[in-house]
CSV table of C-alpha atoms in Angstrom, one decimal:
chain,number,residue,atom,x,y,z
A,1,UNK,CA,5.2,-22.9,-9.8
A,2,UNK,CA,1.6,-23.1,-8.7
A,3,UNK,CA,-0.2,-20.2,-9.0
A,4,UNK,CA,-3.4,-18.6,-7.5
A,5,UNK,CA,-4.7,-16.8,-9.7
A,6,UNK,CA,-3.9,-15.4,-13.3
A,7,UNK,CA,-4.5,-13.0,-15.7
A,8,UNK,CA,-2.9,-12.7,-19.5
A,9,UNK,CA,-4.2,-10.1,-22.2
A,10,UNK,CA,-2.7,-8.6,-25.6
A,11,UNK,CA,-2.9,-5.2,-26.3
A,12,UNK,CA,-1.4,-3.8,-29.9
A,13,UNK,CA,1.7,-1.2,-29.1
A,14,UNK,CA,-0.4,2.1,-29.1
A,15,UNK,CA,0.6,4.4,-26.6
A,16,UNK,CA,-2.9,5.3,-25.4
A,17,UNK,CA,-3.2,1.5,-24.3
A,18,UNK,CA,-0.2,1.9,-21.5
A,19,UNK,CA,-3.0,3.8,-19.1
A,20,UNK,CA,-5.0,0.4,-19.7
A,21,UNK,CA,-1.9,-1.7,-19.0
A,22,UNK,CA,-1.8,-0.3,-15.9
A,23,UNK,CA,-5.0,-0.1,-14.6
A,24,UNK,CA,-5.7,-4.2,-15.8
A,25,UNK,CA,-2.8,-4.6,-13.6
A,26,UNK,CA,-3.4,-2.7,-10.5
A,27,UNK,CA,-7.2,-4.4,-10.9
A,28,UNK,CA,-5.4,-8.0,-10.6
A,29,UNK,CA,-3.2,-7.0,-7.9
A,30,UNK,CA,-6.0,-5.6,-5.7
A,31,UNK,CA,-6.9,-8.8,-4.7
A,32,UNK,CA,-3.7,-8.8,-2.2
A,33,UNK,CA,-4.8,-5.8,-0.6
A,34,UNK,CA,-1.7,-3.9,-1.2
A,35,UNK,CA,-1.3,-0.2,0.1
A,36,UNK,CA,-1.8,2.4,-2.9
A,37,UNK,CA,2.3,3.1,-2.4
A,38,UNK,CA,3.0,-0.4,-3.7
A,39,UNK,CA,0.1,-0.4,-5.8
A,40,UNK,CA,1.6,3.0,-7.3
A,41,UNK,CA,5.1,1.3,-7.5
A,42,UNK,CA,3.7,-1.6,-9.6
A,43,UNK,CA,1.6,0.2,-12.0
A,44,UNK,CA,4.6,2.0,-12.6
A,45,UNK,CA,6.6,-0.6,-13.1
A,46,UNK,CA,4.1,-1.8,-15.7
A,47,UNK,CA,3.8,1.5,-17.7
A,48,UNK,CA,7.8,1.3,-18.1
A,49,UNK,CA,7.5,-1.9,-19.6
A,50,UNK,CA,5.0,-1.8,-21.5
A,51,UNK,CA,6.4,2.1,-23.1
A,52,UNK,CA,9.4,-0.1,-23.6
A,53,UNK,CA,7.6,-2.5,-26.1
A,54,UNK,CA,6.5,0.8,-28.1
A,55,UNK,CA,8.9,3.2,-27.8
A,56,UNK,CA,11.5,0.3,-28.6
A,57,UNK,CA,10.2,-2.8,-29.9
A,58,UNK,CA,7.7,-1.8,-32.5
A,59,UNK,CA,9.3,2.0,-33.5
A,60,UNK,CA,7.9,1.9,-37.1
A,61,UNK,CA,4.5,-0.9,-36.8
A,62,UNK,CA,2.4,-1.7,-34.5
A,63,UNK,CA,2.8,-5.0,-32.7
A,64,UNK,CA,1.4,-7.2,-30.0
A,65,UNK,CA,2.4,-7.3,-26.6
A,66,UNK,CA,1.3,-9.8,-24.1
A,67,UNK,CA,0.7,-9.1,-20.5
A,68,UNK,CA,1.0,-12.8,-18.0
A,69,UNK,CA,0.2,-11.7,-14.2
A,70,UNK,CA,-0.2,-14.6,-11.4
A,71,UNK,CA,-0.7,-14.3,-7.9
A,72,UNK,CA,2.4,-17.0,-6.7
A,73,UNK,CA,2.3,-18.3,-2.8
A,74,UNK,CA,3.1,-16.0,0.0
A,75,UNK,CA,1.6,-13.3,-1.6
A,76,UNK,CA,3.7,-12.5,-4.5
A,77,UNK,CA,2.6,-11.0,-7.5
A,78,UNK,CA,4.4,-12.3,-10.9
A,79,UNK,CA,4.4,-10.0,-14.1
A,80,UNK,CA,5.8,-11.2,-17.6
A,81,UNK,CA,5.7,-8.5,-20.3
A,82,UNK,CA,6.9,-10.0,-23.5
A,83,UNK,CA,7.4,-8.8,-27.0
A,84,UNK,CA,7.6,-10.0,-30.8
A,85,UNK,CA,9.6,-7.4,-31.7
A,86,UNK,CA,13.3,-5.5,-32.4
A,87,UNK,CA,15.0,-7.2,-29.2
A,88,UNK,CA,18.4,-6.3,-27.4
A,89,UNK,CA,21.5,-6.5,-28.8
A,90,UNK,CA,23.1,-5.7,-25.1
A,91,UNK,CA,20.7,-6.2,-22.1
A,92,UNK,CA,23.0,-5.5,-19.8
A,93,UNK,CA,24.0,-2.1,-21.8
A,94,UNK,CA,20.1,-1.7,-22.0
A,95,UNK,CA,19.8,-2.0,-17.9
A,96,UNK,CA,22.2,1.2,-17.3
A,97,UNK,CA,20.7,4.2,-16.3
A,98,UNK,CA,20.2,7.0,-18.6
A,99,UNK,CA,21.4,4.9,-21.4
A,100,UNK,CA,18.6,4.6,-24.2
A,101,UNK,CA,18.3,4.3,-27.9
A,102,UNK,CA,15.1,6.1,-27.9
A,103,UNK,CA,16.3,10.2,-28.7
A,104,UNK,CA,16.5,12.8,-26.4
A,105,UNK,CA,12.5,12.4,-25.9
A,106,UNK,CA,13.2,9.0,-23.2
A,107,UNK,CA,15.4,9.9,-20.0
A,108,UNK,CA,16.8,5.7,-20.7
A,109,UNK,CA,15.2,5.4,-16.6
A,110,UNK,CA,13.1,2.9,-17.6
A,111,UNK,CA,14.7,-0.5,-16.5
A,112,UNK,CA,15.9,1.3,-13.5
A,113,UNK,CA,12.7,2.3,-12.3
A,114,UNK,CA,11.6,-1.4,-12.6
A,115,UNK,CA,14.7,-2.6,-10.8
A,116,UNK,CA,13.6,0.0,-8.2
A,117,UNK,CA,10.1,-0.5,-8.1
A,118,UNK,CA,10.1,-4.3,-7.6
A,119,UNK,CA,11.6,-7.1,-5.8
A,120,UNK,CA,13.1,-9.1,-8.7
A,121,UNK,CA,13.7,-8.3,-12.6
A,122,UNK,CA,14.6,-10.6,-15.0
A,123,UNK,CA,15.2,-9.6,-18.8
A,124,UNK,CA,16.2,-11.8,-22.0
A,125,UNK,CA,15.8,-10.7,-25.3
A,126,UNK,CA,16.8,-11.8,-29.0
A,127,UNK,CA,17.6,-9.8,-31.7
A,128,UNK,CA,14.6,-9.8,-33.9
A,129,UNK,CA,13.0,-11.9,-31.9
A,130,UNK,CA,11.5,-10.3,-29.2
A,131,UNK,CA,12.4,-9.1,-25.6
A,132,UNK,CA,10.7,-10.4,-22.3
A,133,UNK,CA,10.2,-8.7,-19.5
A,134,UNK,CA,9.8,-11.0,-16.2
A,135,UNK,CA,9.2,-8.4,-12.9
A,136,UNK,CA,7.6,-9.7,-9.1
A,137,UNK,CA,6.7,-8.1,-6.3
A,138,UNK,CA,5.7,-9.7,-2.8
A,139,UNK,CA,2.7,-7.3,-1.5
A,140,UNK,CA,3.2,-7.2,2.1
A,141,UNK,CA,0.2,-8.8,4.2
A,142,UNK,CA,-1.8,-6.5,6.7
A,143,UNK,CA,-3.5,-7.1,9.9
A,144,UNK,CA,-6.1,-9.2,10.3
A,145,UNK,CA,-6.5,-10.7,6.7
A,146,UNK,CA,-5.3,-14.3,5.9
B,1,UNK,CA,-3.0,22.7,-17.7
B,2,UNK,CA,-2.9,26.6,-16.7
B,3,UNK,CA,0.0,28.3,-16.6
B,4,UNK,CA,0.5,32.1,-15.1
B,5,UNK,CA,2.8,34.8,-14.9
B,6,UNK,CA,4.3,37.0,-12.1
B,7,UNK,CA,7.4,39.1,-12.4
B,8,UNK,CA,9.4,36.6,-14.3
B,9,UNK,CA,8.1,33.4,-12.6
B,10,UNK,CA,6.1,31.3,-14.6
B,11,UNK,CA,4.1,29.1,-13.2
B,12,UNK,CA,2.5,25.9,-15.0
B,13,UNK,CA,-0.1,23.6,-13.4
B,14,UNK,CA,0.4,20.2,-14.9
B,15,UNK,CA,-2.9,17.4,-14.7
B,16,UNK,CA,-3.6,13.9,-14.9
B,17,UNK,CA,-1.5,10.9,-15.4
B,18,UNK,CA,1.9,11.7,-17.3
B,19,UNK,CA,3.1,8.8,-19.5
B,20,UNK,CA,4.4,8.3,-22.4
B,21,UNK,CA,1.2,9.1,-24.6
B,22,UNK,CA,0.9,12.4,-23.5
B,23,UNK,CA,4.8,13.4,-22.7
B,24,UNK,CA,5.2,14.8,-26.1
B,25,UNK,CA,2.4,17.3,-25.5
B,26,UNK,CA,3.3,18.5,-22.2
B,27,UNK,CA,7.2,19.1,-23.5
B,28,UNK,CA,6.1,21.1,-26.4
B,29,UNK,CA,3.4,23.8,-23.9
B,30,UNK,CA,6.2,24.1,-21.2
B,31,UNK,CA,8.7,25.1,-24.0
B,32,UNK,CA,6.6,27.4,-25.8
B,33,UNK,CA,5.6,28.9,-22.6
B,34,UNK,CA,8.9,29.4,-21.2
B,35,UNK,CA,9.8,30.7,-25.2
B,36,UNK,CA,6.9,33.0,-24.8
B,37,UNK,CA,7.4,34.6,-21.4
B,38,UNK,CA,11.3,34.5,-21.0
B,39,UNK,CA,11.1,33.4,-16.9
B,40,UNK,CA,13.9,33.8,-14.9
B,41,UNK,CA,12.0,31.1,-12.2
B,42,UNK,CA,9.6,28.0,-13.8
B,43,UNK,CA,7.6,26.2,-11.6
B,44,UNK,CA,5.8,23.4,-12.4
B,45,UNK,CA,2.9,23.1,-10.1
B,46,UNK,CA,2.5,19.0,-9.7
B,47,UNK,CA,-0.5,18.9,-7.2
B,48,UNK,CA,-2.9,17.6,-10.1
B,49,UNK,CA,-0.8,14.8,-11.1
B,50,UNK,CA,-2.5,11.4,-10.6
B,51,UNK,CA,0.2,9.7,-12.2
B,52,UNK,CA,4.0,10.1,-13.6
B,53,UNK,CA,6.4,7.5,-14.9
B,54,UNK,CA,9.9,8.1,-16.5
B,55,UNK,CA,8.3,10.4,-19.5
B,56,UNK,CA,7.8,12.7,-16.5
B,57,UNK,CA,11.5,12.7,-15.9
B,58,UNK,CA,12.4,13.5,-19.5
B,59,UNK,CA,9.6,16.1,-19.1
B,60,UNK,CA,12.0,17.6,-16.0
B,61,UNK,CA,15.2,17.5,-17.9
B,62,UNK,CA,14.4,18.9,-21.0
B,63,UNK,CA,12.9,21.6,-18.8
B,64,UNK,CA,15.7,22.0,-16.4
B,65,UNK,CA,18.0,22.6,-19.4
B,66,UNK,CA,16.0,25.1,-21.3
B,67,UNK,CA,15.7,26.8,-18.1
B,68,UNK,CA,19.9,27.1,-17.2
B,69,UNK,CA,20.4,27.9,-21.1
B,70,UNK,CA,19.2,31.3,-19.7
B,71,UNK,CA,20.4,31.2,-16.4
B,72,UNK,CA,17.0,30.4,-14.7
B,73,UNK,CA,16.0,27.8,-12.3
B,74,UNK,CA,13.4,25.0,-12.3
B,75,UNK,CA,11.2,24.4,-9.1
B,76,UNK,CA,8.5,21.0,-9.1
B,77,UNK,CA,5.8,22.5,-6.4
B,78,UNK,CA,3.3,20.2,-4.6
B,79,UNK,CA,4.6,16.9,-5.8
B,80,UNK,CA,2.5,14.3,-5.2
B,81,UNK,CA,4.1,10.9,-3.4
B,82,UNK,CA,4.3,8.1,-6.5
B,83,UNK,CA,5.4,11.2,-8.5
B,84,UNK,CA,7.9,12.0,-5.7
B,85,UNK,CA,9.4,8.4,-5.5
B,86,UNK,CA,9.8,8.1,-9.6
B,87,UNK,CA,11.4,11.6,-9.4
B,88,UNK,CA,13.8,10.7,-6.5
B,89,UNK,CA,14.5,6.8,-8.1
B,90,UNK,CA,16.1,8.9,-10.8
B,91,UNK,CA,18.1,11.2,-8.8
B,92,UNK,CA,16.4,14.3,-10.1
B,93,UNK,CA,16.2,15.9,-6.4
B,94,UNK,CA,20.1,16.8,-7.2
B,95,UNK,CA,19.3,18.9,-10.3
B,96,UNK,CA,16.1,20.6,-9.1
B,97,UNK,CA,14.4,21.6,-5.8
B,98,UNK,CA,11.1,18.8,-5.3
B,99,UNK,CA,8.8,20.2,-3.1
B,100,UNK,CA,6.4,18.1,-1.1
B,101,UNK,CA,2.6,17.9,-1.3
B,102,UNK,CA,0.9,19.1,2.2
B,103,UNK,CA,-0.5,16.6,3.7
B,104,UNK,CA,-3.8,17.8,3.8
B,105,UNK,CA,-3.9,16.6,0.8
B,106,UNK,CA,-3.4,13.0,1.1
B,107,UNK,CA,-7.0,11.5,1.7
């Protein structure tokens, strides 16, 4: 799909690094102008995914994770967060809410809060191999700017 | 993050962004507070919060039990709107009473 504009970066799976995650993001998407609710729902979006990759993909190392945003036509913006690391036996058991493997420390809200937050959610995963986390959001256009 | 006392409501003031990073933190004050003072009422005073993601939520359940272990109640004061909206995405506004942020507030 032709794209806009993009941004990737790798950050290693420490926790102070999900504040950055979220601010690179919400950078990126200011470019479509969106109102500081969406921008709110997607850097939220963004700090569930990317606490997923180190609450659940790298428990005992630190890892990589990569970051992909584009800005797709009509004013959609495209998010991949994708992993190296423990993957998902069950996705679909993953997806329920409240269900997590991470202790009583995680509520297990996390996918539901990106389901919730953005238009479309999309993940596959491997065992061992790695998990990817594929999220949009159209940013609605406001008056007067093209 | 200040926290006071008055007649067996304890009131904590939480700050900043609340994610994953800092969740452990936060969880471990509010439970030594509450373990300290013994409140019949906790409030958690969420004006400051710039930021809360679904750490915050275990933040509010772990809180919410401790308090009905000892037959008390748990009030979220002031809460901010993306803070709101993560609270209410995971239904929390049927354990606890979420109070809104006045909108003098939102500049």
């Amino acid at each position: 799909m032709k794209y806009k504009n993009q941004l990737a970066f790798e950050i290693p799976s420490r926790s102070v690094n999900e504040a950055l995650a979220r601010s690179v993001v919400a950078c990126f998407a200011a470019q479509l102008d969106p109102t500081m609710d969406e921008l709110g729902d997607i850097k939220t979006a963004v700090s569930e995914a990317v606490t997923n990759c180190i609450v659940h993909a790298y428990p005992d190392t630190i890892g990589k994770i990569f970051v992909r945003c584009k800005i797709l036509p009509d004013n959609v913006l495209d998010i991949v967060v994708k992993d190296k690391g423990r993957g998902i036996e069950d996705v679909a058991q993953a997806r329920m809410p409240m269900y997590t493997t991470g202790g009583d420390e995680r509520s297990g809200m996390g996918f539901t809060i990106m389901e919730s937050f953005m238009h479309e959610l999309k993940v596959t995963s491997k065992p061992e191999k790695g998990t990817t986390v594929h999220m949009k959001r159209k940013i609605l256009k406001r008056g007067g700017k093209t | 993050m200040t926290t006071f006392l008055q007649d067996k409501q304890l009131t904590i003031a939480l700050t900043g962004e609340i994610d994953h990073h800092g969740a452990r933190s936060v969880l471990k004050m509010i439970a030594d507070k509450i373990d300290q003072y013994l409140p019949t009422v906790c409030v958690l005073d969420m004006k400051a919060v710039s930021f809360m993601d679904s750490s915050g939520i275990a933040i509010v359940i772990h809180t919410y039990r401790r308090m009905t272990e000892r037959q008390g109640i748990l009030r979220l004061k002031q809460v901010p709107a993306q803070p709101r909206k993560v609270l209410e995405a995971a239904g929390m506004e049927r354990l606890v009473t979420i109070e809104g942020r006045s909108p003098v507030y939102e500049i």
